[in-house]
Coordinates of C-alpha atoms and ligand atoms in Angstrom, one line a residue:
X1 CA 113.1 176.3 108.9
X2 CA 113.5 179.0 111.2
X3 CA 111.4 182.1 110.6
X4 CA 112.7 185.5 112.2
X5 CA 110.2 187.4 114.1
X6 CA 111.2 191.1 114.2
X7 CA 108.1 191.8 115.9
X8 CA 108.0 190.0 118.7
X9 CA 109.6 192.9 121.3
X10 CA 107.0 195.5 120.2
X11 CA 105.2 196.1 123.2
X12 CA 101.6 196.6 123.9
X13 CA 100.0 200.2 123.8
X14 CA 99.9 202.6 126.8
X15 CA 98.1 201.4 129.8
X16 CA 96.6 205.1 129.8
X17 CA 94.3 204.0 126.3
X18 CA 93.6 200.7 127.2
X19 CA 92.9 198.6 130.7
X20 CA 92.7 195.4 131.6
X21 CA 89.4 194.9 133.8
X22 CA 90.6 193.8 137.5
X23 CA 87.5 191.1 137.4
X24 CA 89.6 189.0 134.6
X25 CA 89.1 186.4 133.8
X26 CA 85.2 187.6 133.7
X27 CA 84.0 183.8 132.5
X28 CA 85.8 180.8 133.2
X29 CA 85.2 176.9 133.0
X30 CA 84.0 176.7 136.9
X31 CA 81.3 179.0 136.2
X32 CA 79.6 176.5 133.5
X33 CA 76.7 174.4 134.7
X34 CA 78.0 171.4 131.8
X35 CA 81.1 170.3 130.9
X36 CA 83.3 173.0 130.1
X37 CA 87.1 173.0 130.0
X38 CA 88.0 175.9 127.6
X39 CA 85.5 179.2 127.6
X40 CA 87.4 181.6 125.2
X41 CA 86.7 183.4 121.9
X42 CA 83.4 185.0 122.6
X43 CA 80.9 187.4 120.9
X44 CA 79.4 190.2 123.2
X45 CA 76.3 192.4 122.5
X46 CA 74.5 194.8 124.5
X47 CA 70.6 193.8 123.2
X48 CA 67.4 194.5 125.1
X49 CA 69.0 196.2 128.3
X50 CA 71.6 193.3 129.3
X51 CA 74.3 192.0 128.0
X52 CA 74.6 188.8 125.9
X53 CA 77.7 186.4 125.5
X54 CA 78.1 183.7 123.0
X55 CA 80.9 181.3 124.0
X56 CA 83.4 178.8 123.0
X57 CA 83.1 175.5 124.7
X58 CA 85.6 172.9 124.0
X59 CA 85.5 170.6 126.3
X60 CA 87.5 167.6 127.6
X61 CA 90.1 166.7 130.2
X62 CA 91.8 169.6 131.0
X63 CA 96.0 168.8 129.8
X64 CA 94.8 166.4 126.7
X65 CA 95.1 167.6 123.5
X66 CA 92.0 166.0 122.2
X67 CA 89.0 167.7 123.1
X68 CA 85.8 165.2 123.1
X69 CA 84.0 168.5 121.6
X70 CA 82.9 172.1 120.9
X71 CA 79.4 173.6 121.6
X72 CA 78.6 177.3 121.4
X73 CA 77.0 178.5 125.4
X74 CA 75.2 181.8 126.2
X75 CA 75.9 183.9 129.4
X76 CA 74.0 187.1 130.3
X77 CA 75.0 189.8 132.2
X78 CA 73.8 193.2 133.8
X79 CA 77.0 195.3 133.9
X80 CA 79.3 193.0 131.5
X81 CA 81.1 192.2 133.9
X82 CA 79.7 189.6 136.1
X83 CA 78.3 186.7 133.6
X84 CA 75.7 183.5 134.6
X85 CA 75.9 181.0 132.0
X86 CA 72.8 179.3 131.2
X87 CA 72.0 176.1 132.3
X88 CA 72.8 174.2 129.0
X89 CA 74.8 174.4 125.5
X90 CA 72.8 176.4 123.1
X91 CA 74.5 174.7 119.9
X92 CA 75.6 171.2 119.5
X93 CA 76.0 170.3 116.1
X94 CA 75.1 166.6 115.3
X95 CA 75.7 166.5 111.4
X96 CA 78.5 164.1 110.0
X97 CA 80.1 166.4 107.7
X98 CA 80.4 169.4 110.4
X99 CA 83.3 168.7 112.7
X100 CA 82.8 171.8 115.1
X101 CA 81.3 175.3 115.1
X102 CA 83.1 178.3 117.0
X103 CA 84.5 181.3 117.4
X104 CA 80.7 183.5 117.5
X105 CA 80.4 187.0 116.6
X106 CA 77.8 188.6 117.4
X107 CA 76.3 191.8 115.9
X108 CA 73.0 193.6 116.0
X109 CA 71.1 195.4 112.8
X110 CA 68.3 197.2 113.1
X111 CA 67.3 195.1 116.0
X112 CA 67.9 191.8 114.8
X113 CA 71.1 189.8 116.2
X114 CA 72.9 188.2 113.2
X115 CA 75.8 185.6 114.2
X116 CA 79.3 184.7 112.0
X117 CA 80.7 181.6 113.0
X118 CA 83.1 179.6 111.7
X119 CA 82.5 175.7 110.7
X120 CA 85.3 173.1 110.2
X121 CA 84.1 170.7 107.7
X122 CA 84.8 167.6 105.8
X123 CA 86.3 169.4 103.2
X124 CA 87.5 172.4 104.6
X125 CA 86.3 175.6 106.8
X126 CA 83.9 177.5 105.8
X127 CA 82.5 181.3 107.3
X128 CA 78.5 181.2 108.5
X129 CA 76.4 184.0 108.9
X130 CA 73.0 183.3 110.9
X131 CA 70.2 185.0 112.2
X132 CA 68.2 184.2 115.6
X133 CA 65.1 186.0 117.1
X134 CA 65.1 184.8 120.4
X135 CA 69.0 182.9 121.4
X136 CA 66.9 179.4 120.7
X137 CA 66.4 178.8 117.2
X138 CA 68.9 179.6 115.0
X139 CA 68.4 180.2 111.1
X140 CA 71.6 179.9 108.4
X141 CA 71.7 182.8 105.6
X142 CA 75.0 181.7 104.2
X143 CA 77.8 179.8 104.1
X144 CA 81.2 180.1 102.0
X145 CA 83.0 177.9 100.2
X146 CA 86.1 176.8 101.8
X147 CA 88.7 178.2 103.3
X148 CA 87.5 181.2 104.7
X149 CA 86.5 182.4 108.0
X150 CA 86.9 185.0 111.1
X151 CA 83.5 186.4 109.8
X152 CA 82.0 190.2 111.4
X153 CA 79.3 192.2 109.6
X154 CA 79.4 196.0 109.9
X155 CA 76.3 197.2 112.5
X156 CA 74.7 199.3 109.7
X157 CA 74.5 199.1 105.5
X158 CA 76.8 201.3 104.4
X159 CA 76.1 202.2 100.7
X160 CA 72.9 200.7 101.1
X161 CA 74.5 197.2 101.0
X162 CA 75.5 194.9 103.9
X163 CA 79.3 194.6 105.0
X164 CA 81.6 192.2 106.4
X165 CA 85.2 191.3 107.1
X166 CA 86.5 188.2 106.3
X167 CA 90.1 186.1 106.4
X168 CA 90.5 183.4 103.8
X169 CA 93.0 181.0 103.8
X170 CA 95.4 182.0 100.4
X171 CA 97.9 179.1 100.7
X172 CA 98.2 178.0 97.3
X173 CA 99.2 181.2 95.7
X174 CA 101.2 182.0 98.8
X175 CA 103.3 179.4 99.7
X176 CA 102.5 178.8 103.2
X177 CA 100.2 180.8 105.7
X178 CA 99.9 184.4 105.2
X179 CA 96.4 185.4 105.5
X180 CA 95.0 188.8 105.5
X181 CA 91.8 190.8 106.4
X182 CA 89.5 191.2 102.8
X183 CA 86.1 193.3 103.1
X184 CA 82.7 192.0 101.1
X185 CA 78.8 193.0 100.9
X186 CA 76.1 192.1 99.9
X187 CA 72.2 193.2 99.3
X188 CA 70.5 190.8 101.3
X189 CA 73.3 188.7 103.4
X190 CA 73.1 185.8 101.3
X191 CA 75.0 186.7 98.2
X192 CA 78.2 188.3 98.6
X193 CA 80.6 190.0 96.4
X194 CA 82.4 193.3 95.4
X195 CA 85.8 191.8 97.8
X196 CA 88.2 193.6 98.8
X197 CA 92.1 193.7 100.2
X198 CA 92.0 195.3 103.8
X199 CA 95.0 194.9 104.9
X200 CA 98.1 192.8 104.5
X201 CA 100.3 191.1 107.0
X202 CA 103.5 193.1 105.7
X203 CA 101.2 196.3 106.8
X204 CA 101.2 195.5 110.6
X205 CA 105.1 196.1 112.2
X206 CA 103.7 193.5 114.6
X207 CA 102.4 190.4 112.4
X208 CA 104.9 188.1 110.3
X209 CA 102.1 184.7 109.6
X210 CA 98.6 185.7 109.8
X211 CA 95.8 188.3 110.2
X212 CA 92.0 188.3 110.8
X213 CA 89.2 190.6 111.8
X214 CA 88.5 189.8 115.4
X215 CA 85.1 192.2 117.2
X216 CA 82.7 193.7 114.7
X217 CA 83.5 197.4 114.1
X218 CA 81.8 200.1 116.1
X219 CA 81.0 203.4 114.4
X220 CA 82.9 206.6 115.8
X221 CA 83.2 210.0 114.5
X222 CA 86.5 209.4 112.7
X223 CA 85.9 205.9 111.1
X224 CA 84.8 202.4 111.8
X225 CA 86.9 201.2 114.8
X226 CA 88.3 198.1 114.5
X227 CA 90.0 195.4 116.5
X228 CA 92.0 192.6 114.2
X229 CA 94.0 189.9 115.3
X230 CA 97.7 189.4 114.4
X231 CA 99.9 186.7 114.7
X232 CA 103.6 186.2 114.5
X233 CA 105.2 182.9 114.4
X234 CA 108.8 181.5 115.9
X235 CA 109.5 178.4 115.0
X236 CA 112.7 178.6 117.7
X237 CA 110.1 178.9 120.4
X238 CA 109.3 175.8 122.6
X239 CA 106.5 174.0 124.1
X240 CA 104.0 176.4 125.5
X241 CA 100.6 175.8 126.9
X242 CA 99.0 172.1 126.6
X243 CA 99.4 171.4 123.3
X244 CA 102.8 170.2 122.1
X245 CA 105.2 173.2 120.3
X246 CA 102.2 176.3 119.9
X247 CA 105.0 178.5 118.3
X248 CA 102.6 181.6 117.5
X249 CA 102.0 184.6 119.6
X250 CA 98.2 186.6 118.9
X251 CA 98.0 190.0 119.8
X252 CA 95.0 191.6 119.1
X253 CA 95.7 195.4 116.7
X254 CA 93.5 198.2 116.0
X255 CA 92.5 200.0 112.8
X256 CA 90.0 202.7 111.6
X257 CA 88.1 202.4 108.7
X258 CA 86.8 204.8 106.5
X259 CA 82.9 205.3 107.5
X260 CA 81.5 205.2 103.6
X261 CA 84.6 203.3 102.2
X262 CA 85.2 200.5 104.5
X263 CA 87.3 198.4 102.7
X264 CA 89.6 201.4 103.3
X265 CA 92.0 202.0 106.6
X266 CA 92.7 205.6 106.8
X267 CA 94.2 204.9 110.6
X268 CA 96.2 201.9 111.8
X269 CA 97.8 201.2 115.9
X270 CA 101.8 200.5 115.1
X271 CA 101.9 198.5 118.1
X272 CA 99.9 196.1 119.4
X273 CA 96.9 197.0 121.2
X274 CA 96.9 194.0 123.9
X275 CA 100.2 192.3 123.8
X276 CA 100.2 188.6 125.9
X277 CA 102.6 189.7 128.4
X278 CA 101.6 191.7 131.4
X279 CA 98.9 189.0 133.0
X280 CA 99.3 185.6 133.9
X281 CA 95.7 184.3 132.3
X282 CA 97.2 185.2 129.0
X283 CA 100.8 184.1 129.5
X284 CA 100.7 180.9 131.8
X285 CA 98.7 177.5 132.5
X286 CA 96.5 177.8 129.4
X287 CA 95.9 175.9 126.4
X288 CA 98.1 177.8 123.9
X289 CA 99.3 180.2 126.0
X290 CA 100.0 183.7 124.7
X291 CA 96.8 183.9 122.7
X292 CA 94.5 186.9 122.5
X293 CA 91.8 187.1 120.4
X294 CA 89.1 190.0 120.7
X295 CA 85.7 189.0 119.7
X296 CA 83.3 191.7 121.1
X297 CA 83.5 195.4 121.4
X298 CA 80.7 197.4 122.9
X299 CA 80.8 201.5 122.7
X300 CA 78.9 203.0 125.6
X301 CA 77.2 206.1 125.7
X302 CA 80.2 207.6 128.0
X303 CA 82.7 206.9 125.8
X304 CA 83.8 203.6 127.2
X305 CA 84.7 200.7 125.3
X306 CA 84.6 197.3 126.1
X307 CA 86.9 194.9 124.3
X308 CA 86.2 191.1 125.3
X309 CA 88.7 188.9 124.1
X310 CA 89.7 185.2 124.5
X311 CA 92.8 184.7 126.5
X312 CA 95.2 181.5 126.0
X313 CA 92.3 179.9 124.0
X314 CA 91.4 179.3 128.1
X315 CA 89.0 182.0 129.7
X316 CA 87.2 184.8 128.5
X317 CA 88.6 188.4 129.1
X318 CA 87.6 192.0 129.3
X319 CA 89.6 195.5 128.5
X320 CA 88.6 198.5 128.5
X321 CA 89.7 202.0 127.5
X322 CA 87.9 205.6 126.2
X323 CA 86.7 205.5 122.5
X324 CA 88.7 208.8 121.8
X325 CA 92.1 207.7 123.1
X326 CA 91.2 204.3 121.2
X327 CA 90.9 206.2 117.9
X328 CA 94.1 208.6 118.9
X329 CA 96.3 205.1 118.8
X330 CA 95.7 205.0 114.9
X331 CA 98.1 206.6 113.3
X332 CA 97.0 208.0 109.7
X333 CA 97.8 205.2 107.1
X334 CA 98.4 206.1 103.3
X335 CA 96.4 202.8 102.0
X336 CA 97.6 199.7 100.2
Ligands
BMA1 C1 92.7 179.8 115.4 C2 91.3 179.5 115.9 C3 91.1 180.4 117.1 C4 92.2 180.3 118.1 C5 93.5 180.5 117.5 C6 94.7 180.4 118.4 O1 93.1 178.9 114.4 O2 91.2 178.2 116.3 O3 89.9 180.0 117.7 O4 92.0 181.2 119.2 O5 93.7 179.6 116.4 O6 94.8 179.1 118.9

């Protein structure tokens, strides 16, 4: 079956809001000390004066389409630009009924870095949320039940209770895959509840398969600044990247969220914010090419931000553009 994609010529936003950093790719396979053959999908932090990268490892001979593995790896860095890796893996799972951990996000509360992850298990995924004191030990606080995933907590309580974002996997009731972005939260990080719809695929002009919260939100004046990923599906398109027939395209969209009401968008970007088209890294040579997945954003006290994202599930990438034209691209949105 075919599947139309009216989406797929809506171009990215203005190069004026938002810029592609001329270091890119900031972190590649060469610049791992292990074996390392895809570095993508990261979460970014600015904690203690530097900057601190959780990666995506999977790693294998580059053109197979088995991997031999994942493991999570940590890079530092003094300007977020330039990144050292550290000398080994910080998480390699050894547990028969977890397949692989990945895609890290990384957010700080009142000085304590928390981490979402996602886990393919046995019997199904399931979303993590963990705390570490010191990037060596690392200590679970909860686990879903299966499918869910794309996991970022909120930087602050809001209504004195925790927050996340969250993407579970509806197929049952659906049909086939059309996921969405759904809000939870919780006293204590352990026990969540109190869900809520976000926001629907048919809401985003540029999405027709799935979406999913992709950095964790940073607090701005108007509302809670959001990246999301979207993804629209062709089944006419052909082979391309490594793996055999990757028919989706991810761009990564942008939304504002209502600071005391998060479940709520009050703004939403009509057009994708970083379309897979202009550079090479995200269109070309990769794994699945045309593939861009945010997974950090850091607000800087001049207004910058700095959007790291995953490009062609291959090398690690960084935008940038100024927090007020970033929340001008959000056009007001009714609700659901
Ligand atoms: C998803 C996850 C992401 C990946 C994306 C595109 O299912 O595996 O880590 O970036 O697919 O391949």
């Amino acid at each position: 079956m075919s599947v139309s994609i009216p989406c797929a010529s809506i171009p990215g936003a203005p190069a004026t809001a938002i810029r592609r950093h001329p270091a890119n790719p900031i972190l590649t396979a060469s610049q791992i000390p292990y074996p390392a053959t895809l570095i993508f999908n990261a979460g970014v932090i600015k904690h203690q004066g530097r900057y601190v990268m959780v990666f995506r490892n999977d790693y294998g001979r580059e053109g197979d389409t088995h991997f031999d593995g994942t493991n999570l790896g940590i890079a530092t860095s003094v300007d977020g630009i330039r990144w050292e890796a550290n000398p080994q893996p910080w998480l390699k799972i050894e547990d028969k009924e977890i397949r692989r951990v990945y895609d890290p996000r990384l957010t700080v509360i009142d000085g304590r870095v928390y981490m979402c992850f996602a886990m393919d298990t046995n019997h199904g995924v399931r979303g993590g949320i963990a705390v570490t004191e010191d990037f060596d030990k690392f200590d679970i606080l909860s686990l879903s039940t299966p499918d869910n995933r794309n996991m970022v907590l909120f930087p602050e309580k809001i209504g004195g209770k925790y927050v996340r974002l969250e993407r579970p996997f509806t197929v049952y009731s659906r049909g086939r895959d059309r996921f969405d972005i759904w809000s939870g939260s919780s006293p204590d990080l352990r026990y969540w509840g109190d869900h809520h719809l976000v926001l629907g695929v048919e809401h985003v002009p540029f999405a027709n398969d799935k979406l999913g919260p992709a950095a964790p939100p940073v607090r701005t004046k108007k509302g809670w600044l959001c990246t999301f990923h979207a993804v629209d599906r062709d089944d006419t398109r052909g082979k391309h990247g490594w793996e055999p027939a990757w028919k989706k395209r991810y761009t990564a969209g942008l939304m504002l969220l209502d600071l005391n009401e998060p479940h709520k968008v009050i703004g939403l970007c009509r057009q994708p914010l970083l379309a897979p088209e202009d550079a090479a890294y995200e269109r070309d040579g990769g794994f699945r090419n045309n593939v861009i997945f945010p997974g950090g954003m850091i607000l800087e006290d001049s207004g910058e931000v700095k959007i790291y994202y995953g490009a062609a599930d291959t090398v690690e990438c960084l935008a940038t553009g100024h927090v007020d034209d970033l929340v001008a691209l959000c056009e007001p949105f009714a609700g659901l």
